[in-house]
PDB file of C-alpha atoms in Angstrom:
ATOM      1  CA  UNK O   1      99.867  79.500 124.723  1.00 69.00           C
ATOM      2  CA  UNK O   2      99.842  79.187 120.962  1.00 79.00           C
ATOM      3  CA  UNK O   3     102.371  81.390 119.219  1.00 89.00           C
ATOM      4  CA  UNK O   4     104.736  81.810 116.300  1.00 94.00           C
ATOM      5  CA  UNK O   5     108.248  83.139 116.769  1.00 95.00           C
ATOM      6  CA  UNK O   6     110.606  84.349 114.101  1.00 96.00           C
ATOM      7  CA  UNK O   7     113.935  84.577 115.806  1.00 90.00           C
ATOM      8  CA  UNK O   8     115.594  87.087 113.502  1.00 94.00           C
ATOM      9  CA  UNK O   9     114.071  90.432 112.643  1.00 94.00           C
ATOM     10  CA  UNK O  10     116.711  91.145 110.000  1.00 96.00           C
ATOM     11  CA  UNK O  11     119.020  88.895 108.020  1.00 97.00           C
ATOM     12  CA  UNK O  12     121.626  90.427 105.702  1.00 97.00           C
ATOM     13  CA  UNK O  13     123.302  88.039 103.283  1.00 97.00           C
ATOM     14  CA  UNK O  14     125.531  88.348 100.262  1.00 97.00           C
ATOM     15  CA  UNK O  15     124.231  87.465  96.841  1.00 97.00           C
ATOM     16  CA  UNK O  16     124.625  83.778  95.911  1.00 97.00           C
ATOM     17  CA  UNK O  17     125.160  82.814  99.555  1.00 98.00           C
ATOM     18  CA  UNK O  18     122.807  80.397 101.322  1.00 98.00           C
ATOM     19  CA  UNK O  19     120.249  81.647 103.812  1.00 98.00           C
ATOM     20  CA  UNK O  20     118.108  80.223 106.572  1.00 98.00           C
ATOM     21  CA  UNK O  21     115.212  82.086 108.146  1.00 98.00           C
ATOM     22  CA  UNK O  22     114.118  80.595 111.425  1.00 98.00           C
ATOM     23  CA  UNK O  23     110.600  79.962 112.672  1.00 97.00           C
ATOM     24  CA  UNK O  24     109.415  78.201 115.794  1.00 96.00           C
ATOM     25  CA  UNK O  25     105.917  77.672 117.046  1.00 95.00           C
ATOM     26  CA  UNK O  26     104.237  76.725 120.270  1.00 92.00           C
ATOM     27  CA  UNK O  27     100.997  74.756 120.186  1.00 88.00           C
ATOM     28  CA  UNK O  28      99.014  72.179 122.094  1.00 84.00           C
ATOM     29  CA  UNK O  29      97.299  71.018 118.896  1.00 84.00           C
ATOM     30  CA  UNK O  30      98.472  69.972 115.473  1.00 87.00           C
ATOM     31  CA  UNK O  31      99.381  72.743 113.075  1.00 89.00           C
ATOM     32  CA  UNK O  32      99.601  73.645 109.437  1.00 92.00           C
ATOM     33  CA  UNK O  33     102.679  75.737 108.611  1.00 94.00           C
ATOM     34  CA  UNK O  34     103.301  78.383 105.966  1.00 95.00           C
ATOM     35  CA  UNK O  35     105.857  80.843 104.692  1.00 97.00           C
ATOM     36  CA  UNK O  36     104.787  84.019 102.907  1.00 96.00           C
ATOM     37  CA  UNK O  37     106.842  86.719 101.212  1.00 95.00           C
ATOM     38  CA  UNK O  38     105.897  90.370 101.011  1.00 93.00           C
ATOM     39  CA  UNK O  39     107.631  92.779  98.660  1.00 90.00           C
ATOM     40  CA  UNK O  40     107.478  96.514  99.459  1.00 84.00           C
ATOM     41  CA  UNK O  41     103.983  97.979  99.243  1.00 78.00           C
ATOM     42  CA  UNK O  42     102.537  94.703  98.073  1.00 84.00           C
ATOM     43  CA  UNK O  43     100.348  91.941  99.460  1.00 85.00           C
ATOM     44  CA  UNK O  44     101.388  88.499 100.561  1.00 90.00           C
ATOM     45  CA  UNK O  45     102.585  85.734  98.285  1.00 91.00           C
ATOM     46  CA  UNK O  46     102.576  82.130  99.451  1.00 93.00           C
ATOM     47  CA  UNK O  47     106.037  80.558  99.209  1.00 96.00           C
ATOM     48  CA  UNK O  48     105.234  77.123 100.547  1.00 96.00           C
ATOM     49  CA  UNK O  49     103.156  75.211 103.054  1.00 94.00           C
ATOM     50  CA  UNK O  50     103.274  72.076 105.153  1.00 94.00           C
ATOM     51  CA  UNK O  51     100.020  70.252 105.731  1.00 91.00           C
ATOM     52  CA  UNK O  52     101.102  66.625 106.132  1.00 88.00           C
ATOM     53  CA  UNK O  53     103.362  63.991 104.615  1.00 90.00           C
ATOM     54  CA  UNK O  54     106.986  64.665 103.773  1.00 92.00           C
ATOM     55  CA  UNK O  55     108.558  67.049 106.227  1.00 93.00           C
ATOM     56  CA  UNK O  56     110.690  68.682 103.521  1.00 96.00           C
ATOM     57  CA  UNK O  57     108.582  71.057 101.508  1.00 96.00           C
ATOM     58  CA  UNK O  58     109.677  72.752  98.310  1.00 96.00           C
ATOM     59  CA  UNK O  59     108.190  76.046  97.279  1.00 95.00           C
ATOM     60  CA  UNK O  60     108.488  78.719  94.652  1.00 94.00           C
ATOM     61  CA  UNK O  61     111.606  80.734  93.807  1.00 93.00           C
ATOM     62  CA  UNK O  62     113.935  77.953  94.958  1.00 96.00           C
ATOM     63  CA  UNK O  63     112.896  78.062  98.616  1.00 97.00           C
ATOM     64  CA  UNK O  64     112.339  75.034 100.801  1.00 97.00           C
ATOM     65  CA  UNK O  65     111.445  74.435 104.426  1.00 98.00           C
ATOM     66  CA  UNK O  66     111.619  71.516 106.783  1.00 96.00           C
ATOM     67  CA  UNK O  67     109.060  70.716 109.455  1.00 95.00           C
ATOM     68  CA  UNK O  68     110.675  69.430 112.621  1.00 95.00           C
ATOM     69  CA  UNK O  69     108.005  68.314 115.057  1.00 92.00           C
ATOM     70  CA  UNK O  70     110.343  67.555 117.945  1.00 93.00           C
ATOM     71  CA  UNK O  71     111.879  71.017 117.748  1.00 94.00           C
ATOM     72  CA  UNK O  72     108.583  72.670 116.759  1.00 94.00           C
ATOM     73  CA  UNK O  73     110.372  74.447 113.947  1.00 96.00           C
ATOM     74  CA  UNK O  74     109.767  75.251 110.298  1.00 97.00           C
ATOM     75  CA  UNK O  75     112.899  76.972 109.046  1.00 98.00           C
ATOM     76  CA  UNK O  76     113.036  78.392 105.525  1.00 98.00           C
ATOM     77  CA  UNK O  77     116.119  77.866 103.398  1.00 98.00           C
ATOM     78  CA  UNK O  78     117.517  78.798 100.016  1.00 98.00           C
ATOM     79  CA  UNK O  79     120.903  77.555  98.807  1.00 97.00           C
ATOM     80  CA  UNK O  80     121.752  80.660  96.770  1.00 97.00           C
ATOM     81  CA  UNK O  81     119.948  83.979  97.107  1.00 97.00           C
ATOM     82  CA  UNK O  82     119.462  86.699  94.519  1.00 97.00           C
ATOM     83  CA  UNK O  83     119.060  90.438  94.875  1.00 96.00           C
ATOM     84  CA  UNK O  84     115.397  89.960  93.965  1.00 95.00           C
ATOM     85  CA  UNK O  85     114.864  87.886  97.111  1.00 96.00           C
ATOM     86  CA  UNK O  86     115.137  91.038  99.212  1.00 96.00           C
ATOM     87  CA  UNK O  87     111.769  91.235 100.967  1.00 96.00           C
ATOM     88  CA  UNK O  88     109.929  90.602 104.213  1.00 95.00           C
ATOM     89  CA  UNK O  89     109.271  86.950 105.029  1.00 97.00           C
ATOM     90  CA  UNK O  90     106.512  85.809 107.348  1.00 96.00           C
ATOM     91  CA  UNK O  91     106.103  82.437 108.973  1.00 97.00           C
ATOM     92  CA  UNK O  92     102.469  81.612 109.703  1.00 95.00           C
ATOM     93  CA  UNK O  93     100.549  78.879 111.447  1.00 92.00           C
ATOM     94  CA  UNK O  94      97.039  77.534 111.487  1.00 89.00           C
ATOM     95  CA  UNK O  95      96.279  75.848 114.779  1.00 84.00           C
ATOM     96  CA  UNK O  96      94.099  72.914 113.886  1.00 77.00           C
ATOM     97  CA  UNK O  97      91.299  73.445 116.335  1.00 67.00           C
ATOM     98  CA  UNK O  98      88.199  74.861 114.716  1.00 62.00           C
ATOM     99  CA  UNK O  99      87.960  77.390 111.944  1.00 68.00           C
ATOM    100  CA  UNK O 100      90.992  79.351 113.059  1.00 81.00           C
ATOM    101  CA  UNK O 101      92.789  81.953 110.950  1.00 87.00           C
ATOM    102  CA  UNK O 102      96.422  82.181 110.020  1.00 89.00           C
ATOM    103  CA  UNK O 103      98.564  83.564 112.795  1.00 90.00           C
ATOM    104  CA  UNK O 104     101.701  85.349 111.675  1.00 93.00           C
ATOM    105  CA  UNK O 105     105.139  85.714 113.139  1.00 94.00           C
ATOM    106  CA  UNK O 106     106.658  89.170 113.340  1.00 93.00           C
ATOM    107  CA  UNK O 107     108.527  88.774 110.105  1.00 95.00           C
ATOM    108  CA  UNK O 108     112.149  88.645 108.996  1.00 96.00           C
ATOM    109  CA  UNK O 109     113.589  91.247 106.694  1.00 96.00           C
ATOM    110  CA  UNK O 110     115.940  89.537 104.237  1.00 97.00           C
ATOM    111  CA  UNK O 111     118.408  91.928 102.643  1.00 97.00           C
ATOM    112  CA  UNK O 112     120.548  90.541  99.863  1.00 97.00           C
ATOM    113  CA  UNK O 113     123.772  92.444  99.322  1.00 96.00           C
ATOM    114  CA  UNK O 114     125.484  92.575  95.945  1.00 94.00           C
TER     115      UNK O 114
ATOM    116  CA  UNK S   1      95.065  79.610  93.144  1.00 67.00           C
ATOM    117  CA  UNK S   2      91.933  81.543  93.932  1.00 81.00           C
ATOM    118  CA  UNK S   3      91.837  85.310  93.593  1.00 90.00           C
ATOM    119  CA  UNK S   4      90.859  87.843  96.210  1.00 93.00           C
ATOM    120  CA  UNK S   5      90.528  91.475  95.247  1.00 94.00           C
ATOM    121  CA  UNK S   6      90.425  94.601  97.363  1.00 96.00           C
ATOM    122  CA  UNK S   7      89.162  98.034  96.492  1.00 96.00           C
ATOM    123  CA  UNK S   8      90.478 100.619  96.708  1.00 96.00           C
ATOM    124  CA  UNK S   9      94.168  99.810  96.672  1.00 95.00           C
ATOM    125  CA  UNK S  10      94.899 103.097  98.398  1.00 95.00           C
ATOM    126  CA  UNK S  11      92.848 105.885  99.886  1.00 97.00           C
ATOM    127  CA  UNK S  12      93.570 109.226 101.493  1.00 97.00           C
ATOM    128  CA  UNK S  13      90.895 110.829 103.617  1.00 96.00           C
ATOM    129  CA  UNK S  14      90.399 113.646 106.072  1.00 96.00           C
ATOM    130  CA  UNK S  15      90.206 113.035 109.792  1.00 97.00           C
ATOM    131  CA  UNK S  16      86.633 112.400 110.902  1.00 96.00           C
ATOM    132  CA  UNK S  17      85.418 110.860 107.680  1.00 96.00           C
ATOM    133  CA  UNK S  18      84.505 107.227 107.128  1.00 97.00           C
ATOM    134  CA  UNK S  19      86.162 104.921 104.633  1.00 97.00           C
ATOM    135  CA  UNK S  20      84.835 101.667 103.214  1.00 97.00           C
ATOM    136  CA  UNK S  21      87.130  98.936 101.907  1.00 97.00           C
ATOM    137  CA  UNK S  22      85.740  96.099  99.827  1.00 97.00           C
ATOM    138  CA  UNK S  23      87.074  92.554  99.685  1.00 96.00           C
ATOM    139  CA  UNK S  24      85.830  90.162  97.045  1.00 95.00           C
ATOM    140  CA  UNK S  25      86.526  86.524  96.314  1.00 93.00           C
ATOM    141  CA  UNK S  26      86.459  86.388  92.535  1.00 92.00           C
ATOM    142  CA  UNK S  27      86.282  82.708  91.724  1.00 88.00           C
ATOM    143  CA  UNK S  28      85.188  80.938  94.878  1.00 89.00           C
ATOM    144  CA  UNK S  29      82.688  81.285  97.668  1.00 89.00           C
ATOM    145  CA  UNK S  30      84.256  82.556 100.857  1.00 89.00           C
ATOM    146  CA  UNK S  31      82.490  81.150 103.864  1.00 87.00           C
ATOM    147  CA  UNK S  32      84.901  82.950 106.131  1.00 91.00           C
ATOM    148  CA  UNK S  33      86.739  86.210 105.656  1.00 93.00           C
ATOM    149  CA  UNK S  34      89.431  87.719 107.810  1.00 94.00           C
ATOM    150  CA  UNK S  35      90.646  91.294 108.139  1.00 96.00           C
ATOM    151  CA  UNK S  36      94.230  92.035 109.097  1.00 96.00           C
ATOM    152  CA  UNK S  37      96.029  95.261 109.824  1.00 96.00           C
ATOM    153  CA  UNK S  38      99.702  95.881 109.200  1.00 92.00           C
ATOM    154  CA  UNK S  39     101.654  98.851 110.520  1.00 89.00           C
ATOM    155  CA  UNK S  40     104.891  99.840 108.744  1.00 85.00           C
ATOM    156  CA  UNK S  41     107.637  97.278 109.181  1.00 82.00           C
ATOM    157  CA  UNK S  42     105.418  95.132 111.382  1.00 87.00           C
ATOM    158  CA  UNK S  43     103.534  91.890 111.073  1.00 89.00           C
ATOM    159  CA  UNK S  44      99.923  91.288 110.183  1.00 91.00           C
ATOM    160  CA  UNK S  45      97.601  91.498 113.139  1.00 94.00           C
ATOM    161  CA  UNK S  46      94.202  89.860 112.912  1.00 94.00           C
ATOM    162  CA  UNK S  47      91.408  92.338 113.482  1.00 96.00           C
ATOM    163  CA  UNK S  48      88.324  90.216 113.005  1.00 95.00           C
ATOM    164  CA  UNK S  49      86.831  87.086 111.548  1.00 93.00           C
ATOM    165  CA  UNK S  50      83.523  87.111 109.735  1.00 90.00           C
ATOM    166  CA  UNK S  51      81.325  84.296 108.534  1.00 87.00           C
ATOM    167  CA  UNK S  52      78.763  84.937 105.837  1.00 83.00           C
ATOM    168  CA  UNK S  53      75.480  86.048 107.321  1.00 81.00           C
ATOM    169  CA  UNK S  54      76.833  86.325 110.851  1.00 84.00           C
ATOM    170  CA  UNK S  55      78.240  89.093 112.974  1.00 87.00           C
ATOM    171  CA  UNK S  56      81.982  89.439 112.905  1.00 92.00           C
ATOM    172  CA  UNK S  57      84.125  88.229 115.790  1.00 93.00           C
ATOM    173  CA  UNK S  58      86.619  90.881 116.789  1.00 95.00           C
ATOM    174  CA  UNK S  59      90.022  90.307 118.336  1.00 94.00           C
ATOM    175  CA  UNK S  60      90.747  91.746 121.729  1.00 93.00           C
ATOM    176  CA  UNK S  61      91.503  95.437 121.568  1.00 93.00           C
ATOM    177  CA  UNK S  62      89.777  96.045 118.233  1.00 95.00           C
ATOM    178  CA  UNK S  63      86.848  98.470 118.495  1.00 94.00           C
ATOM    179  CA  UNK S  64      83.877  96.910 116.763  1.00 92.00           C
ATOM    180  CA  UNK S  65      82.056 100.259 116.569  1.00 94.00           C
ATOM    181  CA  UNK S  66      85.001 101.833 114.815  1.00 96.00           C
ATOM    182  CA  UNK S  67      85.801  99.010 112.410  1.00 97.00           C
ATOM    183  CA  UNK S  68      82.475  97.861 111.001  1.00 95.00           C
ATOM    184  CA  UNK S  69      82.600  94.590 109.132  1.00 94.00           C
ATOM    185  CA  UNK S  70      79.830  93.296 106.919  1.00 91.00           C
ATOM    186  CA  UNK S  71      79.939  89.888 105.233  1.00 89.00           C
ATOM    187  CA  UNK S  72      76.625  89.998 103.428  1.00 83.00           C
ATOM    188  CA  UNK S  73      77.393  87.500 100.708  1.00 89.00           C
ATOM    189  CA  UNK S  74      79.716  84.610 100.004  1.00 90.00           C
ATOM    190  CA  UNK S  75      81.867  86.764  97.766  1.00 92.00           C
ATOM    191  CA  UNK S  76      81.923  90.148  99.472  1.00 93.00           C
ATOM    192  CA  UNK S  77      83.030  91.523 102.803  1.00 94.00           C
ATOM    193  CA  UNK S  78      83.446  95.183 103.657  1.00 95.00           C
ATOM    194  CA  UNK S  79      85.429  96.964 106.328  1.00 97.00           C
ATOM    195  CA  UNK S  80      84.311 100.475 107.197  1.00 97.00           C
ATOM    196  CA  UNK S  81      86.626 102.624 109.259  1.00 97.00           C
ATOM    197  CA  UNK S  82      84.291 105.096 110.920  1.00 96.00           C
ATOM    198  CA  UNK S  83      85.396 108.574 111.969  1.00 96.00           C
ATOM    199  CA  UNK S  84      88.926 107.841 110.871  1.00 96.00           C
ATOM    200  CA  UNK S  85      91.863 109.466 112.624  1.00 96.00           C
ATOM    201  CA  UNK S  86      95.550 109.604 111.715  1.00 96.00           C
ATOM    202  CA  UNK S  87      96.321 106.688 114.021  1.00 95.00           C
ATOM    203  CA  UNK S  88      94.065 104.526 111.838  1.00 96.00           C
ATOM    204  CA  UNK S  89      96.474 104.991 108.948  1.00 96.00           C
ATOM    205  CA  UNK S  90      97.692 101.533 108.072  1.00 95.00           C
ATOM    206  CA  UNK S  91      97.768  98.761 105.480  1.00 94.00           C
ATOM    207  CA  UNK S  92      94.588  96.695 105.655  1.00 96.00           C
ATOM    208  CA  UNK S  93      94.616  93.204 104.174  1.00 95.00           C
ATOM    209  CA  UNK S  94      91.639  90.924 103.765  1.00 95.00           C
ATOM    210  CA  UNK S  95      91.730  87.187 103.422  1.00 94.00           C
ATOM    211  CA  UNK S  96      89.125  84.663 102.360  1.00 93.00           C
ATOM    212  CA  UNK S  97      88.624  81.006 102.947  1.00 89.00           C
ATOM    213  CA  UNK S  98      86.106  78.589 101.504  1.00 81.00           C
ATOM    214  CA  UNK S  99      84.394  75.802 103.438  1.00 68.00           C
ATOM    215  CA  UNK S 100      84.835  75.043 107.102  1.00 56.00           C
ATOM    216  CA  UNK S 101      87.526  73.364 109.128  1.00 50.00           C
ATOM    217  CA  UNK S 102      86.222  69.978 110.288  1.00 52.00           C
ATOM    218  CA  UNK S 103      89.738  68.581 110.307  1.00 54.00           C
ATOM    219  CA  UNK S 104      90.397  69.288 106.648  1.00 63.00           C
ATOM    220  CA  UNK S 105      92.408  72.143 105.294  1.00 70.00           C
ATOM    221  CA  UNK S 106      90.887  75.022 103.358  1.00 77.00           C
ATOM    222  CA  UNK S 107      93.425  77.505 102.088  1.00 83.00           C
ATOM    223  CA  UNK S 108      93.291  81.120 103.113  1.00 88.00           C
ATOM    224  CA  UNK S 109      93.771  83.486 100.173  1.00 91.00           C
ATOM    225  CA  UNK S 110      94.898  87.073 100.556  1.00 92.00           C
ATOM    226  CA  UNK S 111      93.918  90.278  98.870  1.00 93.00           C
ATOM    227  CA  UNK S 112      96.563  92.779  97.711  1.00 93.00           C
ATOM    228  CA  UNK S 113      95.860  95.167 100.578  1.00 94.00           C
ATOM    229  CA  UNK S 114      94.553  98.711 100.935  1.00 96.00           C
ATOM    230  CA  UNK S 115      96.783 101.547 102.076  1.00 95.00           C
ATOM    231  CA  UNK S 116      94.768 103.995 104.192  1.00 96.00           C
ATOM    232  CA  UNK S 117      96.200 107.401 104.994  1.00 96.00           C
ATOM    233  CA  UNK S 118      94.200 109.677 107.262  1.00 96.00           C
ATOM    234  CA  UNK S 119      95.254 113.320 107.232  1.00 96.00           C
TER     235      UNK S 119
END
């Protein structure tokens, strides 16, 4: 079955510390991979995406993610977080078979502690 | 990137009434539009997919007679929640995509969401 799994529902981290938010997927077809951020009572903002090419993808706000095909993972990282990074982060996948929509993981709540 | 708007951004209605939410692609033609629903502190769940001029395809468990979707033009899709009840209270997010798949990637753009509260 095709699915997206975010392994951590909540991640607390101190300000200026590094963070990694984990995402794994299961698919029998090729995929496109995305990370979105959602601030309280707001819509989604695209952080970064992997379509093809280099497996290390850099996004906005200092975030990056690495596509690992053998481990079917697309973990999001930031070397030093800020209070303003506190938000909900969603990993999402497009399964490349037909005109399929984005499928979202359950989300990870990142809480940055001063 | 392309812009998708939603209207209204929030709405409060009485139980039993119907509510219409509009989703517009402002600077591109959206061949396909998607409607998602998000409960508090939960993920986005796909409700339905609509292609311009065609009937919407609903996900399993979504009542098509309750959540009416119309995609009459390449820039407008509407979601009507009919006879709304408190359990329909949620955050509804639309998304629009231009073109078709065919092996190439067409980005999916998101609206800002509509907060529906049914009293």
